[in-house]
Amino acid sequence: MTDLDTLSVNTIRGLCTDAVQKANAGHPGTPMGMAPVAHTLWQRFLRLDPADPVWPHRDRFVLCEGHASALLWSLPHLTGVRTVDPRGEVLGRPAVTLDDLKSFRQIGSRCPGHPEYPWTSGVETTTGPLGQEVATSVGMAVAGRWLGAGFSRGDFTLFDFGGYALAGDGCTMEGVSAEAASLAGRLQLSNPCWIYDSDRVTIDGHTDIAFTEDVGASRAFHTCRAESERPPLVLVHSPIGYSTVEDPPKAHGTPFGPEGSHQARPRIPPDADFHVPDGVPDRFARGIGARGAGLRTAWERTFDACRSALPAFPADPKGLASRDPSGQVLDAVAEAVPWFLGGPADLTPSTKTRLTFAGARG
Ligand SMILES: Cc1ncc(C[n+]2csc(CCOP(=O)(O)OP(=O)(O)O)c2C)c(N)n1
């Protein structure tokens, strides 16, 4: 991890603790402890293009422990995730501005206490009840597998996206998480990668743990990506509150106070709240920004190639009764769209709605 990476991790910590401190409410402990892991995941692994956060083939990042939302708000801000309007159009403006972060947990804020979909782009699901989002992330993985099975053809792999679910002790204690994990195992899903943030309540002093966590997290995420038939679990023993507070359990849901906040964000000047040091946004742009854009444009090329391989229907010089091309089109569409149904009550031969491609079920 370079100095700039460490500074980026501490910038995440700073934005989180400052947001909680300004709101005088919120949960600073987990964002402090998990900042290095979240940084490694977003910068190096998460398949996401901040310039197009609704690109269908993106990895889904699910913050199951939604109370730690300050962590989620800082990441779209620093990585420059764009706003998406209700129709799914990507707009030029950022999804989370510094002013949005400053209004954390206030009425009408883009940064509510719990992430809300689709209120702020960059959020994949609304999170509140612990455990529920572990199940949601398994559902997303099922959807990814199903899309892949339905739409990937021969040389064209259109969907094999994954997901990362950041879940804490509370999520893991809920029965629904065990049921969802059991289903994921039964279906041999290779994602979501479940990152289990297991609190370690010891005081380590103010050492810079970013480096070791980065190496460990990178290794773990490489292992996850190589897995093909089992849902991976990454166990992170994170010191809640980044070991900055004298009473670690209090770090779960109590602002650190002005002094504690300064300690929680080493290398960020004490008198500079909500400070984003020079070079940090650019570091993210060269990391997840460039990586995500490259992956998305490569996928769009595959998508276009796939589209151009679809059957073409040149006009018949003699003309055709419209039910004939209709039948051909229904057949072509049904072959590509697994849930497509056709057919009238008792006039199938006359309306040409019987699906006849190999594999059609009538
Ligand atoms: C089903 C459910 N029960 C209770 C809560 C209230 N609640 C929010 S956070 C939390 C504790 C979570 O502890 P942990 O997972 O260790 O999170 P951390 O302290 O590491 O942030 C509780 C009980 C909730 N959100 N959902």
PDB file of C-alpha atoms in Angstrom, residues 56-350:
ATOM      1  CA  PRO A  56     -26.079  -4.097 -15.624  1.00  0.00           C
ATOM      2  CA  HIS A  57     -22.933  -6.227 -15.406  1.00  0.00           C
ATOM      3  CA  ARG A  58     -21.555  -4.426 -12.327  1.00  0.00           C
ATOM      4  CA  ASP A  59     -20.788  -6.217  -9.078  1.00  0.00           C
ATOM      5  CA  ARG A  60     -23.333  -5.435  -6.388  1.00  0.00           C
ATOM      6  CA  PHE A  61     -21.894  -4.037  -3.158  1.00  0.00           C
ATOM      7  CA  VAL A  62     -24.345  -4.593  -0.319  1.00  0.00           C
ATOM      8  CA  LEU A  63     -23.738  -2.958   3.042  1.00  0.00           C
ATOM      9  CA  CYS A  64     -25.728  -5.397   5.163  1.00  0.00           C
ATOM     10  CA  GLU A  65     -24.799  -3.583   8.354  1.00  0.00           C
ATOM     11  CA  GLY A  66     -26.698  -0.528   7.151  1.00  0.00           C
ATOM     12  CA  HIS A  67     -26.182   1.371  10.402  1.00  0.00           C
ATOM     13  CA  ALA A  68     -22.559   1.854   9.228  1.00  0.00           C
ATOM     14  CA  SER A  69     -23.903   3.918   6.319  1.00  0.00           C
ATOM     15  CA  ALA A  70     -21.309   6.666   6.706  1.00  0.00           C
ATOM     16  CA  LEU A  71     -18.915   4.180   5.102  1.00  0.00           C
ATOM     17  CA  LEU A  72     -21.192   3.787   2.116  1.00  0.00           C
ATOM     18  CA  TRP A  73     -21.700   7.527   1.695  1.00  0.00           C
ATOM     19  CA  SER A  74     -17.975   8.275   1.720  1.00  0.00           C
ATOM     20  CA  LEU A  75     -17.197   5.757  -1.036  1.00  0.00           C
ATOM     21  CA  PRO A  76     -19.477   7.113  -3.827  1.00  0.00           C
ATOM     22  CA  HIS A  77     -18.297  10.586  -2.885  1.00  0.00           C
ATOM     23  CA  LEU A  78     -14.601   9.788  -3.211  1.00  0.00           C
ATOM     24  CA  THR A  79     -14.975   7.588  -6.285  1.00  0.00           C
ATOM     25  CA  GLY A  80     -17.207  10.104  -8.098  1.00  0.00           C
ATOM     26  CA  VAL A  81     -20.305   7.928  -8.568  1.00  0.00           C
ATOM     27  CA  ARG A  82     -22.773   9.824 -10.794  1.00  0.00           C
ATOM     28  CA  THR A  83     -26.427  10.473 -10.105  1.00  0.00           C
ATOM     29  CA  VAL A  84     -28.992   8.309 -11.874  1.00  0.00           C
ATOM     30  CA  ASP A  85     -32.497   9.701 -12.416  1.00  0.00           C
ATOM     31  CA  PRO A  86     -35.652   7.649 -11.747  1.00  0.00           C
ATOM     32  CA  ARG A  87     -35.733   6.490 -15.392  1.00  0.00           C
ATOM     33  CA  GLY A  88     -32.239   5.050 -15.116  1.00  0.00           C
ATOM     34  CA  GLU A  89     -30.513   7.883 -17.037  1.00  0.00           C
ATOM     35  CA  VAL A  90     -27.038   8.727 -15.779  1.00  0.00           C
ATOM     36  CA  LEU A  91     -26.703  12.450 -15.099  1.00  0.00           C
ATOM     37  CA  GLY A  92     -23.489  14.452 -15.032  1.00  0.00           C
ATOM     38  CA  ARG A  93     -23.618  15.404 -11.378  1.00  0.00           C
ATOM     39  CA  PRO A  94     -22.167  13.466  -8.451  1.00  0.00           C
ATOM     40  CA  ALA A  95     -24.438  11.216  -6.412  1.00  0.00           C
ATOM     41  CA  VAL A  96     -22.969  12.316  -3.075  1.00  0.00           C
ATOM     42  CA  THR A  97     -21.395  15.740  -2.668  1.00  0.00           C
ATOM     43  CA  LEU A  98     -19.450  16.985   0.317  1.00  0.00           C
ATOM     44  CA  ASP A  99     -22.529  19.028   1.274  1.00  0.00           C
ATOM     45  CA  ASP A 100     -24.593  15.832   1.180  1.00  0.00           C
ATOM     46  CA  LEU A 101     -22.121  14.242   3.590  1.00  0.00           C
ATOM     47  CA  LYS A 102     -22.396  17.282   5.830  1.00  0.00           C
ATOM     48  CA  SER A 103     -26.170  16.734   5.992  1.00  0.00           C
ATOM     49  CA  PHE A 104     -25.835  13.067   7.023  1.00  0.00           C
ATOM     50  CA  ARG A 105     -28.966  11.838   8.862  1.00  0.00           C
ATOM     51  CA  GLN A 106     -30.881  15.113   8.333  1.00  0.00           C
ATOM     52  CA  ILE A 107     -34.389  15.177   6.855  1.00  0.00           C
ATOM     53  CA  GLY A 108     -34.266  15.109   3.049  1.00  0.00           C
ATOM     54  CA  SER A 109     -30.531  14.341   2.978  1.00  0.00           C
ATOM     55  CA  ARG A 110     -29.025  12.251   0.170  1.00  0.00           C
ATOM     56  CA  CYS A 111     -27.192  10.526   3.016  1.00  0.00           C
ATOM     57  CA  PRO A 112     -29.861   9.139   5.345  1.00  0.00           C
ATOM     58  CA  GLY A 113     -29.037   7.074   8.434  1.00  0.00           C
ATOM     59  CA  HIS A 114     -29.736   3.878   6.532  1.00  0.00           C
ATOM     60  CA  PRO A 115     -28.971   3.469   2.820  1.00  0.00           C
ATOM     61  CA  GLU A 116     -32.108   3.809   0.738  1.00  0.00           C
ATOM     62  CA  TYR A 117     -32.648   2.542  -2.781  1.00  0.00           C
ATOM     63  CA  PRO A 118     -33.099   4.323  -5.223  1.00  0.00           C
ATOM     64  CA  TRP A 119     -32.828   7.588  -3.317  1.00  0.00           C
ATOM     65  CA  THR A 120     -29.062   7.861  -3.766  1.00  0.00           C
ATOM     66  CA  SER A 121     -27.286   6.163  -6.657  1.00  0.00           C
ATOM     67  CA  GLY A 122     -24.473   3.865  -5.629  1.00  0.00           C
ATOM     68  CA  VAL A 123     -26.870   2.211  -3.175  1.00  0.00           C
ATOM     69  CA  GLU A 124     -27.983  -1.206  -4.423  1.00  0.00           C
ATOM     70  CA  THR A 125     -30.591  -1.976  -1.782  1.00  0.00           C
ATOM     71  CA  THR A 126     -32.261  -0.414   1.215  1.00  0.00           C
ATOM     72  CA  THR A 127     -30.784  -1.693   4.465  1.00  0.00           C
ATOM     73  CA  GLY A 128     -32.203  -1.653   7.953  1.00  0.00           C
ATOM     74  CA  PRO A 129     -33.046  -4.949   9.615  1.00  0.00           C
ATOM     75  CA  LEU A 130     -29.837  -6.854  10.267  1.00  0.00           C
ATOM     76  CA  GLY A 131     -29.557 -10.099   8.292  1.00  0.00           C
ATOM     77  CA  GLN A 132     -32.120  -9.201   5.652  1.00  0.00           C
ATOM     78  CA  GLU A 133     -29.496  -7.910   3.238  1.00  0.00           C
ATOM     79  CA  VAL A 134     -27.436 -11.064   3.442  1.00  0.00           C
ATOM     80  CA  ALA A 135     -30.498 -12.772   1.974  1.00  0.00           C
ATOM     81  CA  THR A 136     -30.928  -9.968  -0.573  1.00  0.00           C
ATOM     82  CA  SER A 137     -27.334 -10.383  -1.714  1.00  0.00           C
ATOM     83  CA  VAL A 138     -27.923 -14.110  -2.249  1.00  0.00           C
ATOM     84  CA  GLY A 139     -31.007 -13.194  -4.282  1.00  0.00           C
ATOM     85  CA  MET A 140     -28.868 -10.871  -6.389  1.00  0.00           C
ATOM     86  CA  ALA A 141     -26.381 -13.694  -6.959  1.00  0.00           C
ATOM     87  CA  VAL A 142     -29.213 -15.999  -8.029  1.00  0.00           C
ATOM     88  CA  ALA A 143     -30.367 -13.287 -10.458  1.00  0.00           C
ATOM     89  CA  GLY A 144     -26.819 -12.965 -11.844  1.00  0.00           C
ATOM     90  CA  ARG A 145     -26.524 -16.724 -12.329  1.00  0.00           C
ATOM     91  CA  TRP A 146     -29.938 -16.853 -13.985  1.00  0.00           C
ATOM     92  CA  LEU A 147     -29.171 -13.961 -16.336  1.00  0.00           C
ATOM     93  CA  GLY A 148     -25.881 -15.614 -17.252  1.00  0.00           C
ATOM     94  CA  ALA A 149     -27.593 -18.921 -17.976  1.00  0.00           C
ATOM     95  CA  GLY A 150     -30.279 -17.228 -20.057  1.00  0.00           C
ATOM     96  CA  PHE A 151     -28.282 -14.699 -22.057  1.00  0.00           C
ATOM     97  CA  SER A 152     -24.713 -15.915 -22.442  1.00  0.00           C
ATOM     98  CA  ARG A 153     -24.313 -17.644 -25.798  1.00  0.00           C
ATOM     99  CA  GLY A 154     -21.321 -19.627 -27.029  1.00  0.00           C
ATOM    100  CA  ASP A 155     -18.386 -17.237 -27.015  1.00  0.00           C
ATOM    101  CA  PHE A 156     -20.421 -14.457 -25.458  1.00  0.00           C
ATOM    102  CA  THR A 157     -20.492 -14.332 -21.682  1.00  0.00           C
ATOM    103  CA  LEU A 158     -22.840 -11.479 -20.984  1.00  0.00           C
ATOM    104  CA  PHE A 159     -23.442 -11.914 -17.281  1.00  0.00           C
ATOM    105  CA  ASP A 160     -21.243 -13.439 -14.641  1.00  0.00           C
ATOM    106  CA  PHE A 161     -21.236 -10.538 -12.221  1.00  0.00           C
ATOM    107  CA  GLY A 162     -20.801 -11.065  -8.537  1.00  0.00           C
ATOM    108  CA  GLY A 163     -21.573  -9.362  -5.326  1.00  0.00           C
ATOM    109  CA  TYR A 164     -19.923  -8.439  -2.063  1.00  0.00           C
ATOM    110  CA  ALA A 165     -21.958  -8.389   1.125  1.00  0.00           C
ATOM    111  CA  LEU A 166     -20.426  -6.630   4.106  1.00  0.00           C
ATOM    112  CA  ALA A 167     -22.113  -8.079   7.175  1.00  0.00           C
ATOM    113  CA  GLY A 168     -21.381  -7.780  10.875  1.00  0.00           C
ATOM    114  CA  ASP A 169     -21.939  -9.854  13.991  1.00  0.00           C
ATOM    115  CA  GLY A 170     -25.551  -8.681  14.241  1.00  0.00           C
ATOM    116  CA  CYS A 171     -26.350  -9.708  10.648  1.00  0.00           C
ATOM    117  CA  THR A 172     -24.718 -13.064  11.186  1.00  0.00           C
ATOM    118  CA  MET A 173     -26.750 -13.758  14.326  1.00  0.00           C
ATOM    119  CA  GLU A 174     -30.048 -13.418  12.480  1.00  0.00           C
ATOM    120  CA  GLY A 175     -31.549 -16.714  11.306  1.00  0.00           C
ATOM    121  CA  VAL A 176     -32.307 -15.387   7.846  1.00  0.00           C
ATOM    122  CA  SER A 177     -28.553 -15.094   7.179  1.00  0.00           C
ATOM    123  CA  ALA A 178     -28.010 -18.769   7.980  1.00  0.00           C
ATOM    124  CA  GLU A 179     -30.922 -19.744   5.760  1.00  0.00           C
ATOM    125  CA  ALA A 180     -29.624 -17.587   2.904  1.00  0.00           C
ATOM    126  CA  ALA A 181     -26.091 -18.970   3.315  1.00  0.00           C
ATOM    127  CA  SER A 182     -27.484 -22.487   3.272  1.00  0.00           C
ATOM    128  CA  LEU A 183     -29.374 -21.771   0.044  1.00  0.00           C
ATOM    129  CA  ALA A 184     -26.255 -20.258  -1.546  1.00  0.00           C
ATOM    130  CA  GLY A 185     -24.323 -23.416  -0.628  1.00  0.00           C
ATOM    131  CA  ARG A 186     -27.078 -25.693  -1.893  1.00  0.00           C
ATOM    132  CA  LEU A 187     -27.122 -23.834  -5.234  1.00  0.00           C
ATOM    133  CA  GLN A 188     -23.303 -23.868  -5.345  1.00  0.00           C
ATOM    134  CA  LEU A 189     -23.214 -20.127  -5.934  1.00  0.00           C
ATOM    135  CA  SER A 190     -19.716 -18.718  -6.082  1.00  0.00           C
ATOM    136  CA  ASN A 191     -20.946 -15.364  -4.850  1.00  0.00           C
ATOM    137  CA  PRO A 192     -21.826 -13.209  -3.034  1.00  0.00           C
ATOM    138  CA  CYS A 193     -18.511 -12.937  -1.310  1.00  0.00           C
ATOM    139  CA  TRP A 194     -19.639 -12.536   2.274  1.00  0.00           C
ATOM    140  CA  ILE A 195     -17.256 -10.257   4.172  1.00  0.00           C
ATOM    141  CA  TYR A 196     -17.898 -10.941   7.818  1.00  0.00           C
ATOM    142  CA  ASP A 197     -16.815  -7.983   9.931  1.00  0.00           C
ATOM    143  CA  SER A 198     -16.215  -9.644  13.263  1.00  0.00           C
ATOM    144  CA  ASP A 199     -15.471  -7.069  15.947  1.00  0.00           C
ATOM    145  CA  ARG A 200     -12.292  -7.307  17.903  1.00  0.00           C
ATOM    146  CA  VAL A 201     -12.574  -5.224  20.994  1.00  0.00           C
ATOM    147  CA  THR A 202      -8.956  -4.766  21.943  1.00  0.00           C
ATOM    148  CA  ILE A 203      -7.009  -1.561  22.037  1.00  0.00           C
ATOM    149  CA  ASP A 204      -4.035  -1.820  19.695  1.00  0.00           C
ATOM    150  CA  GLY A 205      -2.759   1.687  20.014  1.00  0.00           C
ATOM    151  CA  HIS A 206      -2.769   3.969  17.049  1.00  0.00           C
ATOM    152  CA  THR A 207      -0.743   1.820  14.719  1.00  0.00           C
ATOM    153  CA  ASP A 208      -1.253   2.039  11.004  1.00  0.00           C
ATOM    154  CA  ILE A 209      -3.004  -1.181  10.225  1.00  0.00           C
ATOM    155  CA  ALA A 210      -3.926  -0.150   6.714  1.00  0.00           C
ATOM    156  CA  PHE A 211      -0.963  -1.888   5.122  1.00  0.00           C
ATOM    157  CA  THR A 212      -1.440  -5.349   6.639  1.00  0.00           C
ATOM    158  CA  GLU A 213      -5.198  -5.223   6.125  1.00  0.00           C
ATOM    159  CA  ASP A 214      -4.710  -4.296   2.485  1.00  0.00           C
ATOM    160  CA  VAL A 215      -2.414  -7.267   1.828  1.00  0.00           C
ATOM    161  CA  GLY A 216      -4.713  -9.656   3.694  1.00  0.00           C
ATOM    162  CA  ALA A 217      -7.845  -8.327   2.018  1.00  0.00           C
ATOM    163  CA  SER A 218      -6.287  -8.490  -1.464  1.00  0.00           C
ATOM    164  CA  ARG A 219      -5.309 -12.101  -0.905  1.00  0.00           C
ATOM    165  CA  ALA A 220      -8.787 -12.939   0.353  1.00  0.00           C
ATOM    166  CA  PHE A 221     -10.564 -11.252  -2.554  1.00  0.00           C
ATOM    167  CA  HIS A 222      -8.302 -13.010  -5.082  1.00  0.00           C
ATOM    168  CA  THR A 223      -9.266 -16.311  -3.451  1.00  0.00           C
ATOM    169  CA  CYS A 224     -12.959 -15.364  -3.615  1.00  0.00           C
ATOM    170  CA  ARG A 225     -12.760 -14.550  -7.278  1.00  0.00           C
ATOM    171  CA  ALA A 226     -11.073 -17.867  -8.042  1.00  0.00           C
ATOM    172  CA  GLU A 227     -13.864 -19.821  -6.341  1.00  0.00           C
ATOM    173  CA  SER A 228     -16.404 -21.332  -8.709  1.00  0.00           C
ATOM    174  CA  GLU A 229     -18.714 -23.611  -6.754  1.00  0.00           C
ATOM    175  CA  ARG A 230     -18.980 -22.424  -3.174  1.00  0.00           C
ATOM    176  CA  PRO A 231     -20.046 -19.131  -1.621  1.00  0.00           C
ATOM    177  CA  PRO A 232     -16.883 -17.586  -0.169  1.00  0.00           C
ATOM    178  CA  LEU A 233     -16.656 -16.160   3.331  1.00  0.00           C
ATOM    179  CA  VAL A 234     -13.986 -13.641   4.302  1.00  0.00           C
ATOM    180  CA  LEU A 235     -13.588 -13.267   8.025  1.00  0.00           C
ATOM    181  CA  VAL A 236     -12.225  -9.870   9.050  1.00  0.00           C
ATOM    182  CA  HIS A 237     -11.249  -9.343  12.668  1.00  0.00           C
ATOM    183  CA  SER A 238     -11.595  -5.602  12.609  1.00  0.00           C
ATOM    184  CA  PRO A 239     -10.904  -3.468  15.638  1.00  0.00           C
ATOM    185  CA  ILE A 240     -14.157  -1.570  16.052  1.00  0.00           C
ATOM    186  CA  GLY A 241     -13.468   2.163  16.090  1.00  0.00           C
ATOM    187  CA  TYR A 242      -9.956   1.609  14.711  1.00  0.00           C
ATOM    188  CA  SER A 243      -8.768   1.292  18.295  1.00  0.00           C
ATOM    189  CA  THR A 244      -9.072   4.987  18.856  1.00  0.00           C
ATOM    190  CA  VAL A 245     -11.517   5.007  21.703  1.00  0.00           C
ATOM    191  CA  GLU A 246     -11.053   4.012  25.284  1.00  0.00           C
ATOM    192  CA  ASP A 247     -14.330   2.145  25.407  1.00  0.00           C
ATOM    193  CA  PRO A 248     -14.463   0.169  22.103  1.00  0.00           C
ATOM    194  CA  PRO A 249     -18.051  -1.122  22.475  1.00  0.00           C
ATOM    195  CA  LYS A 250     -19.207   2.502  22.680  1.00  0.00           C
ATOM    196  CA  ALA A 251     -17.696   3.066  19.235  1.00  0.00           C
ATOM    197  CA  HIS A 252     -20.579   1.122  17.728  1.00  0.00           C
ATOM    198  CA  GLY A 253     -23.082   3.951  17.883  1.00  0.00           C
ATOM    199  CA  THR A 254     -21.663   6.957  19.690  1.00  0.00           C
ATOM    200  CA  PRO A 255     -19.915   9.917  18.035  1.00  0.00           C
ATOM    201  CA  PHE A 256     -16.278  10.082  19.095  1.00  0.00           C
ATOM    202  CA  GLY A 257     -16.368  13.735  20.108  1.00  0.00           C
ATOM    203  CA  PRO A 258     -14.166  16.359  18.442  1.00  0.00           C
ATOM    204  CA  GLU A 259     -10.921  15.017  19.888  1.00  0.00           C
ATOM    205  CA  GLY A 260     -11.748  11.372  19.272  1.00  0.00           C
ATOM    206  CA  SER A 261     -12.691  12.232  15.705  1.00  0.00           C
ATOM    207  CA  HIS A 262      -9.291  13.776  15.095  1.00  0.00           C
ATOM    208  CA  GLN A 263      -7.562  10.699  16.463  1.00  0.00           C
ATOM    209  CA  ALA A 264      -9.680   8.475  14.242  1.00  0.00           C
ATOM    210  CA  ARG A 265      -8.353  10.060  11.070  1.00  0.00           C
ATOM    211  CA  PRO A 266      -4.557  10.042  11.308  1.00  0.00           C
ATOM    212  CA  ARG A 267      -2.722  12.158   8.732  1.00  0.00           C
ATOM    213  CA  ILE A 268      -5.761  14.396   8.243  1.00  0.00           C
ATOM    214  CA  PRO A 269      -5.153  17.835   9.807  1.00  0.00           C
ATOM    215  CA  PRO A 270      -7.091  18.185  13.094  1.00  0.00           C
ATOM    216  CA  ASP A 271      -8.589  21.522  12.117  1.00  0.00           C
ATOM    217  CA  ALA A 272      -9.819  20.323   8.733  1.00  0.00           C
ATOM    218  CA  ASP A 273     -13.168  18.579   9.022  1.00  0.00           C
ATOM    219  CA  PHE A 274     -14.522  16.879   5.893  1.00  0.00           C
ATOM    220  CA  HIS A 275     -11.067  17.214   4.376  1.00  0.00           C
ATOM    221  CA  VAL A 276     -10.257  15.502   1.090  1.00  0.00           C
ATOM    222  CA  PRO A 277      -6.503  15.843   0.546  1.00  0.00           C
ATOM    223  CA  ASP A 278      -5.079  16.693  -2.866  1.00  0.00           C
ATOM    224  CA  GLY A 279      -4.344  13.596  -4.869  1.00  0.00           C
ATOM    225  CA  VAL A 280      -6.938  11.361  -3.215  1.00  0.00           C
ATOM    226  CA  PRO A 281      -9.819  11.835  -5.708  1.00  0.00           C
ATOM    227  CA  ASP A 282      -7.330  11.411  -8.543  1.00  0.00           C
ATOM    228  CA  ARG A 283      -6.052   8.214  -6.931  1.00  0.00           C
ATOM    229  CA  PHE A 284      -9.591   6.818  -6.967  1.00  0.00           C
ATOM    230  CA  ALA A 285     -10.085   8.012 -10.556  1.00  0.00           C
ATOM    231  CA  ARG A 286      -6.963   6.123 -11.610  1.00  0.00           C
ATOM    232  CA  GLY A 287      -8.036   3.081  -9.584  1.00  0.00           C
ATOM    233  CA  ILE A 288     -11.708   2.123  -9.632  1.00  0.00           C
ATOM    234  CA  GLY A 289     -12.495   4.873 -12.165  1.00  0.00           C
ATOM    235  CA  ALA A 290     -10.122   3.674 -14.875  1.00  0.00           C
ATOM    236  CA  ARG A 291     -10.580  -0.017 -14.089  1.00  0.00           C
ATOM    237  CA  GLY A 292     -14.374   0.268 -14.050  1.00  0.00           C
ATOM    238  CA  ALA A 293     -14.512   2.256 -17.302  1.00  0.00           C
ATOM    239  CA  GLY A 294     -12.250  -0.306 -19.015  1.00  0.00           C
ATOM    240  CA  LEU A 295     -14.369  -3.227 -17.852  1.00  0.00           C
ATOM    241  CA  ARG A 296     -17.603  -1.540 -18.873  1.00  0.00           C
ATOM    242  CA  THR A 297     -16.435  -0.590 -22.357  1.00  0.00           C
ATOM    243  CA  ALA A 298     -15.082  -4.120 -22.915  1.00  0.00           C
ATOM    244  CA  TRP A 299     -18.466  -5.509 -21.854  1.00  0.00           C
ATOM    245  CA  GLU A 300     -20.303  -3.113 -24.161  1.00  0.00           C
ATOM    246  CA  ARG A 301     -18.173  -4.372 -27.055  1.00  0.00           C
ATOM    247  CA  THR A 302     -19.195  -7.943 -26.208  1.00  0.00           C
ATOM    248  CA  PHE A 303     -22.806  -6.825 -25.919  1.00  0.00           C
ATOM    249  CA  ASP A 304     -22.668  -5.164 -29.351  1.00  0.00           C
ATOM    250  CA  ALA A 305     -21.037  -8.245 -30.901  1.00  0.00           C
ATOM    251  CA  CYS A 306     -23.760 -10.370 -29.359  1.00  0.00           C
ATOM    252  CA  ARG A 307     -26.420  -8.067 -30.704  1.00  0.00           C
ATOM    253  CA  SER A 308     -24.969  -8.121 -34.226  1.00  0.00           C
ATOM    254  CA  ALA A 309     -25.052 -11.939 -34.122  1.00  0.00           C
ATOM    255  CA  LEU A 310     -28.844 -11.865 -33.703  1.00  0.00           C
ATOM    256  CA  PRO A 311     -30.885 -13.076 -36.697  1.00  0.00           C
ATOM    257  CA  ALA A 312     -31.675 -10.443 -39.315  1.00  0.00           C
ATOM    258  CA  PHE A 313     -34.914 -10.312 -41.273  1.00  0.00           C
ATOM    259  CA  PRO A 314     -34.417  -8.918 -44.757  1.00  0.00           C
ATOM    260  CA  ALA A 315     -37.664  -7.818 -46.397  1.00  0.00           C
ATOM    261  CA  ASP A 316     -39.246 -10.484 -48.575  1.00  0.00           C
ATOM    262  CA  PRO A 317     -39.435  -9.113 -52.163  1.00  0.00           C
ATOM    263  CA  LYS A 318     -42.835 -10.717 -52.730  1.00  0.00           C
ATOM    264  CA  GLY A 319     -44.184  -9.635 -49.389  1.00  0.00           C
ATOM    265  CA  LEU A 320     -45.401 -11.891 -46.582  1.00  0.00           C
ATOM    266  CA  ALA A 321     -48.631 -12.227 -44.669  1.00  0.00           C
ATOM    267  CA  SER A 322     -47.759 -10.460 -41.413  1.00  0.00           C
ATOM    268  CA  ARG A 323     -48.427 -13.559 -39.306  1.00  0.00           C
ATOM    269  CA  ASP A 324     -45.466 -15.336 -41.004  1.00  0.00           C
ATOM    270  CA  PRO A 325     -42.708 -12.889 -39.958  1.00  0.00           C
ATOM    271  CA  SER A 326     -44.517 -12.541 -36.653  1.00  0.00           C
ATOM    272  CA  GLY A 327     -44.063 -16.286 -36.081  1.00  0.00           C
ATOM    273  CA  GLN A 328     -40.372 -16.086 -37.040  1.00  0.00           C
ATOM    274  CA  VAL A 329     -39.775 -13.160 -34.722  1.00  0.00           C
ATOM    275  CA  LEU A 330     -41.602 -14.863 -31.846  1.00  0.00           C
ATOM    276  CA  ASP A 331     -39.397 -17.885 -32.337  1.00  0.00           C
ATOM    277  CA  ALA A 332     -36.173 -15.853 -32.410  1.00  0.00           C
ATOM    278  CA  VAL A 333     -37.158 -13.839 -29.353  1.00  0.00           C
ATOM    279  CA  ALA A 334     -38.291 -16.892 -27.411  1.00  0.00           C
ATOM    280  CA  GLU A 335     -34.987 -18.622 -28.033  1.00  0.00           C
ATOM    281  CA  ALA A 336     -33.138 -15.678 -26.485  1.00  0.00           C
ATOM    282  CA  VAL A 337     -35.597 -14.788 -23.730  1.00  0.00           C
ATOM    283  CA  PRO A 338     -36.153 -17.770 -21.439  1.00  0.00           C
ATOM    284  CA  TRP A 339     -39.425 -16.604 -19.875  1.00  0.00           C
ATOM    285  CA  PHE A 340     -41.088 -15.711 -23.184  1.00  0.00           C
ATOM    286  CA  LEU A 341     -44.474 -17.372 -23.697  1.00  0.00           C
ATOM    287  CA  GLY A 342     -46.624 -17.465 -26.809  1.00  0.00           C
ATOM    288  CA  GLY A 343     -49.800 -18.980 -28.140  1.00  0.00           C
ATOM    289  CA  PRO A 344     -53.530 -18.289 -28.575  1.00  0.00           C
ATOM    290  CA  ALA A 345     -56.411 -20.344 -27.197  1.00  0.00           C
ATOM    291  CA  ASP A 346     -57.121 -22.655 -30.152  1.00  0.00           C
ATOM    292  CA  LEU A 347     -55.809 -20.909 -33.255  1.00  0.00           C
ATOM    293  CA  THR A 348     -52.112 -21.691 -32.992  1.00  0.00           C
ATOM    294  CA  PRO A 349     -51.662 -22.920 -36.585  1.00  0.00           C
ATOM    295  CA  SER A 350     -53.573 -20.010 -38.029  1.00  0.00           C
TER     296      SER A 350
END
